[in-house]
Structures are given as C-alpha cells and as structure tokens.
N, CA and C of each residue as an Amber inpcrd file, in Angstrom:
protein
   216
 146.7580000 -70.5530000 -41.8340000 145.1380000 -70.6360000 -42.4010000
 144.9120000 -72.2300000 -41.7590000 143.4230000 -71.8400000 -40.3570000
 143.2570000 -72.8150000 -40.0050000 141.2310000 -72.7240000 -39.9740000
 140.8540000 -71.5960000 -40.0890000 139.6610000 -71.2400000 -40.1170000
 138.8590000 -71.5850000 -41.1870000 137.3290000 -72.2200000 -41.0210000
 136.9890000 -73.0820000 -42.2500000 136.5670000 -71.7670000 -42.9120000
 136.9430000 -71.7430000 -44.4630000 135.4830000 -70.5160000 -45.0640000
 134.6710000 -71.5710000 -45.7830000 133.5280000 -70.2390000 -45.7870000
 132.2160000 -70.6370000 -46.4030000 131.9020000 -71.5010000 -48.4150000
 133.3010000 -70.8850000 -48.3000000 133.4420000 -70.8010000 -49.7250000
 135.1400000 -71.0430000 -50.3890000 135.8640000 -70.9930000 -51.0590000
 136.7290000 -70.3460000 -51.7860000 136.4490000 -68.7030000 -52.0970000
 137.3330000 -67.9920000 -52.0970000 137.5830000 -66.6680000 -51.9380000
 138.0040000 -66.1480000 -53.2040000 137.2820000 -65.2550000 -53.9460000
 137.2720000 -64.6400000 -55.2880000 136.6510000 -65.6590000 -56.3370000
 136.7210000 -66.1610000 -57.5610000 136.0570000 -66.1510000 -58.0960000
 136.6910000 -68.2720000 -59.0410000 136.6120000 -69.2750000 -58.2180000
 137.5780000 -70.3700000 -58.0830000 137.0110000 -70.9310000 -59.4410000
 135.8840000 -71.0800000 -60.0620000 135.7730000 -71.8030000 -61.0860000
 134.7220000 -72.6340000 -60.4000000 133.9290000 -73.4240000 -61.8760000
 133.1680000 -74.4920000 -61.4230000 133.6870000 -75.1260000 -61.3450000
 135.2490000 -75.8750000 -61.8140000 135.7430000 -77.1740000 -61.1930000
 136.3430000 -77.6360000 -59.4370000 137.0910000 -75.6910000 -58.9590000
 137.4280000 -75.7740000 -57.9930000 136.1840000 -75.9670000 -57.0160000
 134.8730000 -75.1140000 -57.2020000 134.5500000 -74.9840000 -55.9510000
 133.4420000 -76.7250000 -56.1960000 133.0580000 -77.4810000 -56.8990000
 132.6750000 -78.7050000 -56.9240000 134.1020000 -79.4550000 -56.1610000
 134.9920000 -79.3500000 -56.3700000 135.9030000 -80.1910000 -55.4500000
 135.9360000 -79.4660000 -54.2020000 135.6530000 -78.6950000 -53.2950000
 135.4200000 -78.0130000 -52.2500000 134.8320000 -78.2580000 -51.7680000
 132.8270000 -78.7360000 -52.8000000 131.5560000 -78.4150000 -51.8150000
 131.7610000 -80.3840000 -51.3420000 132.8130000 -80.9990000 -52.2670000
 132.4810000 -82.3140000 -52.5620000 133.9100000 -82.9680000 -51.0670000
 134.3600000 -82.3600000 -50.4510000 135.1370000 -82.4330000 -49.1400000
 134.4330000 -82.1690000 -47.8600000 135.0270000 -82.8650000 -46.8740000
 134.9660000 -82.6340000 -45.8620000 135.1790000 -81.3600000 -44.7790000
 134.8940000 -81.3050000 -43.8940000 135.3010000 -79.7420000 -43.5050000
 136.8540000 -80.0850000 -43.2230000 137.4240000 -80.9420000 -42.5450000
 138.5360000 -80.8880000 -42.5680000 139.4350000 -81.1080000 -43.9190000
 139.1880000 -81.2870000 -44.8790000 139.4420000 -81.3730000 -45.6600000
 138.9090000 -80.2910000 -46.2890000 138.4070000 -79.8850000 -46.6620000
 137.8800000 -78.0040000 -47.0590000 139.1150000 -76.9710000 -46.5600000
 139.1990000 -77.3880000 -45.8820000 140.9840000 -77.0930000 -44.5220000
 141.8850000 -76.2970000 -44.8250000 142.2930000 -77.9510000 -44.9970000
 143.7440000 -78.5870000 -45.9110000 143.8380000 -78.2560000 -46.6580000
 142.6570000 -78.2530000 -47.7370000 142.4510000 -78.1010000 -49.3210000
 142.9130000 -76.7280000 -49.5970000 142.0500000 -75.4570000 -48.8820000
 142.5450000 -74.4660000 -48.9720000 143.6760000 -73.3950000 -48.6310000
 144.1690000 -73.9480000 -47.4460000 145.7250000 -73.5010000 -46.8480000
 146.6940000 -74.3870000 -48.2180000 146.2020000 -75.3450000 -48.7030000
 147.3740000 -75.4890000 -49.9520000 147.1940000 -74.7760000 -51.0550000
 145.9240000 -74.6320000 -51.5020000 145.3060000 -74.2610000 -52.7740000
 146.1490000 -72.8500000 -52.6050000 146.0020000 -71.9230000 -51.4960000
 145.8430000 -70.5040000 -51.3730000 147.4840000 -70.6370000 -50.6620000
 148.3000000 -71.2110000 -50.8300000 149.3720000 -71.1930000 -50.1200000
 151.1700000 -71.5150000 -51.3790000 151.8770000 -71.8690000 -50.9690000
 152.9140000 -72.1910000 -52.6720000 153.2460000 -73.8260000 -51.9590000
 151.9350000 -74.6250000 -52.3420000 152.4960000 -75.8410000 -52.5960000
 152.2080000 -76.2480000 -54.0900000 152.7090000 -76.4840000 -54.4400000
 153.4680000 -76.9810000 -55.8010000 152.0670000 -77.1710000 -56.8800000
 151.2360000 -76.4300000 -57.7560000 150.1110000 -77.0700000 -58.3000000
 150.2290000 -78.2980000 -59.1300000 151.2800000 -78.5390000 -59.8600000
 151.1020000 -79.8070000 -60.1690000 151.2470000 -81.0560000 -58.8670000
 152.0190000 -80.4020000 -57.6710000 151.9950000 -81.7960000 -57.1760000
 150.3120000 -81.6020000 -56.7430000 149.6450000 -80.7470000 -56.3400000
 148.3070000 -80.3790000 -56.0280000 147.0570000 -80.8280000 -57.3070000
 147.6870000 -80.9810000 -57.7590000 146.4510000 -81.7470000 -58.9390000
 146.8210000 -83.1760000 -58.9720000 147.7190000 -83.4760000 -59.0400000
 148.0150000 -85.0660000 -59.1200000 147.3140000 -85.5280000 -57.7670000
 147.7510000 -84.9250000 -56.3840000 146.9710000 -85.6180000 -55.3140000
 145.7480000 -85.2350000 -55.5550000 144.4700000 -84.3930000 -55.5630000
 143.3980000 -84.2080000 -56.2300000 142.9400000 -85.3530000 -57.1390000
 143.7500000 -85.7430000 -58.0890000 142.9830000 -86.7950000 -59.2850000
 143.0380000 -88.3670000 -58.6030000 144.6390000 -88.7160000 -57.6960000
 144.3700000 -89.6770000 -57.2220000 143.5660000 -89.9710000 -55.9600000
 142.8080000 -88.6430000 -55.9070000 141.4330000 -88.8270000 -54.7350000
 140.5090000 -89.0240000 -55.8820000 140.3550000 -89.0630000 -57.1280000
 138.4890000 -89.4320000 -57.6350000 138.8260000 -87.8220000 -58.3580000
 139.2040000 -86.5690000 -58.2420000 139.1120000 -85.2190000 -58.3240000
 139.7380000 -84.4630000 -59.5080000 139.4190000 -84.6860000 -60.9260000
 139.8870000 -84.2660000 -61.9000000 140.0830000 -82.9020000 -61.9260000
 141.6350000 -82.3550000 -61.7700000 141.7150000 -80.6340000 -62.2300000
 143.4830000 -81.3280000 -62.3160000 143.2520000 -79.8650000 -63.5510000
 144.2460000 -80.1130000 -64.0520000 145.5480000 -79.0640000 -63.0050000
 146.5700000 -78.8090000 -63.1850000 147.5640000 -78.0450000 -63.0030000
 147.2760000 -76.2770000 -63.1740000 146.7700000 -76.4180000 -64.2940000
 146.8710000 -74.6290000 -65.0110000 145.9520000 -73.7490000 -64.3900000
 145.0030000 -75.2290000 -64.0080000 143.3250000 -74.3230000 -63.5840000
 143.6760000 -73.7620000 -62.0730000 144.2640000 -74.3780000 -61.0780000
 144.5770000 -74.1300000 -59.7390000 146.0640000 -73.0360000 -60.2420000
 146.9120000 -72.9110000 -61.1850000 147.4640000 -71.2960000 -61.4340000
 146.7350000 -70.3020000 -61.7200000 145.2340000 -70.8230000 -63.0170000
 144.7120000 -69.9920000 -63.4030000 144.2630000 -68.7140000 -61.6530000
 143.5060000 -69.8510000 -61.5620000 142.5940000 -69.6560000 -59.7590000
 143.8850000 -68.2530000 -58.9430000 144.2930000 -69.1920000 -58.6540000
 146.1580000 -68.1640000 -57.9340000 145.9460000 -67.1420000 -58.7030000
 146.5140000 -66.8190000 -59.3380000 147.1650000 -66.1850000 -60.8390000
 145.6820000 -65.0210000 -60.5380000 144.4800000 -65.3780000 -60.6200000
 143.5620000 -64.1210000 -61.2300000 143.2510000 -63.9350000 -59.3660000
 143.5300000 -64.5540000 -58.2660000 142.9070000 -64.4100000 -56.8300000
 143.4470000 -63.2860000 -56.4750000 144.5980000 -63.6390000 -56.8030000
 146.2030000 -62.1870000 -56.3740000 146.6270000 -61.3940000 -56.8400000
 145.6960000 -61.2470000 -58.3140000 145.4220000 -59.6330000 -58.8770000
 144.6710000 -59.0750000 -58.2370000 143.5780000 -60.2230000 -57.8510000
 142.2150000 -59.3500000 -56.9530000 142.3990000 -58.3060000 -56.4410000
 144.0690000 -58.4870000 -55.6650000 144.4600000 -57.6550000 -54.7200000
 144.1770000 -58.1910000 -53.0140000 143.6630000 -59.1990000 -53.1060000
 142.9320000 -59.5840000 -52.2180000 144.5580000 -60.6560000 -51.0590000
C-alpha cells in the first residue's frame, strides 16, 4: 500500500482517526500499511505510544476485526 488515503477506511473510531490526522503524509502512509497489514497490534501500539500516541493493542485489533468483517 503506497497510495495516500484521505482517511482510514471503515470506522476507525476517534483514537485512530486522531492519530492518523496528527501524522505527516509519509507517516500516514506507513501507519495505514501497518494498521491494515499483518503488523502485530502489540508492536504497533507500543511504537505509537513511544511517539506520544496513546492507543491500545485492543483498539487496533477491534478496528481490524470490524474492518475485515465489513468485507472490505
């Protein structure tokens, strides 16, 4: 995934939307690729927290599950 998204697909909820909005375009592209890909939710949450974005691995898993159940 290398194209820039106008926002995250599906319904990411306020925490993930806020994180995405706070990132630069290059960071958004990398974030979306990890969020929608196979990156461990624990690793991604930990990495985001290190850079000041408070999110739980559970939030990431819930978004992924909901997004995939929507058949997107």
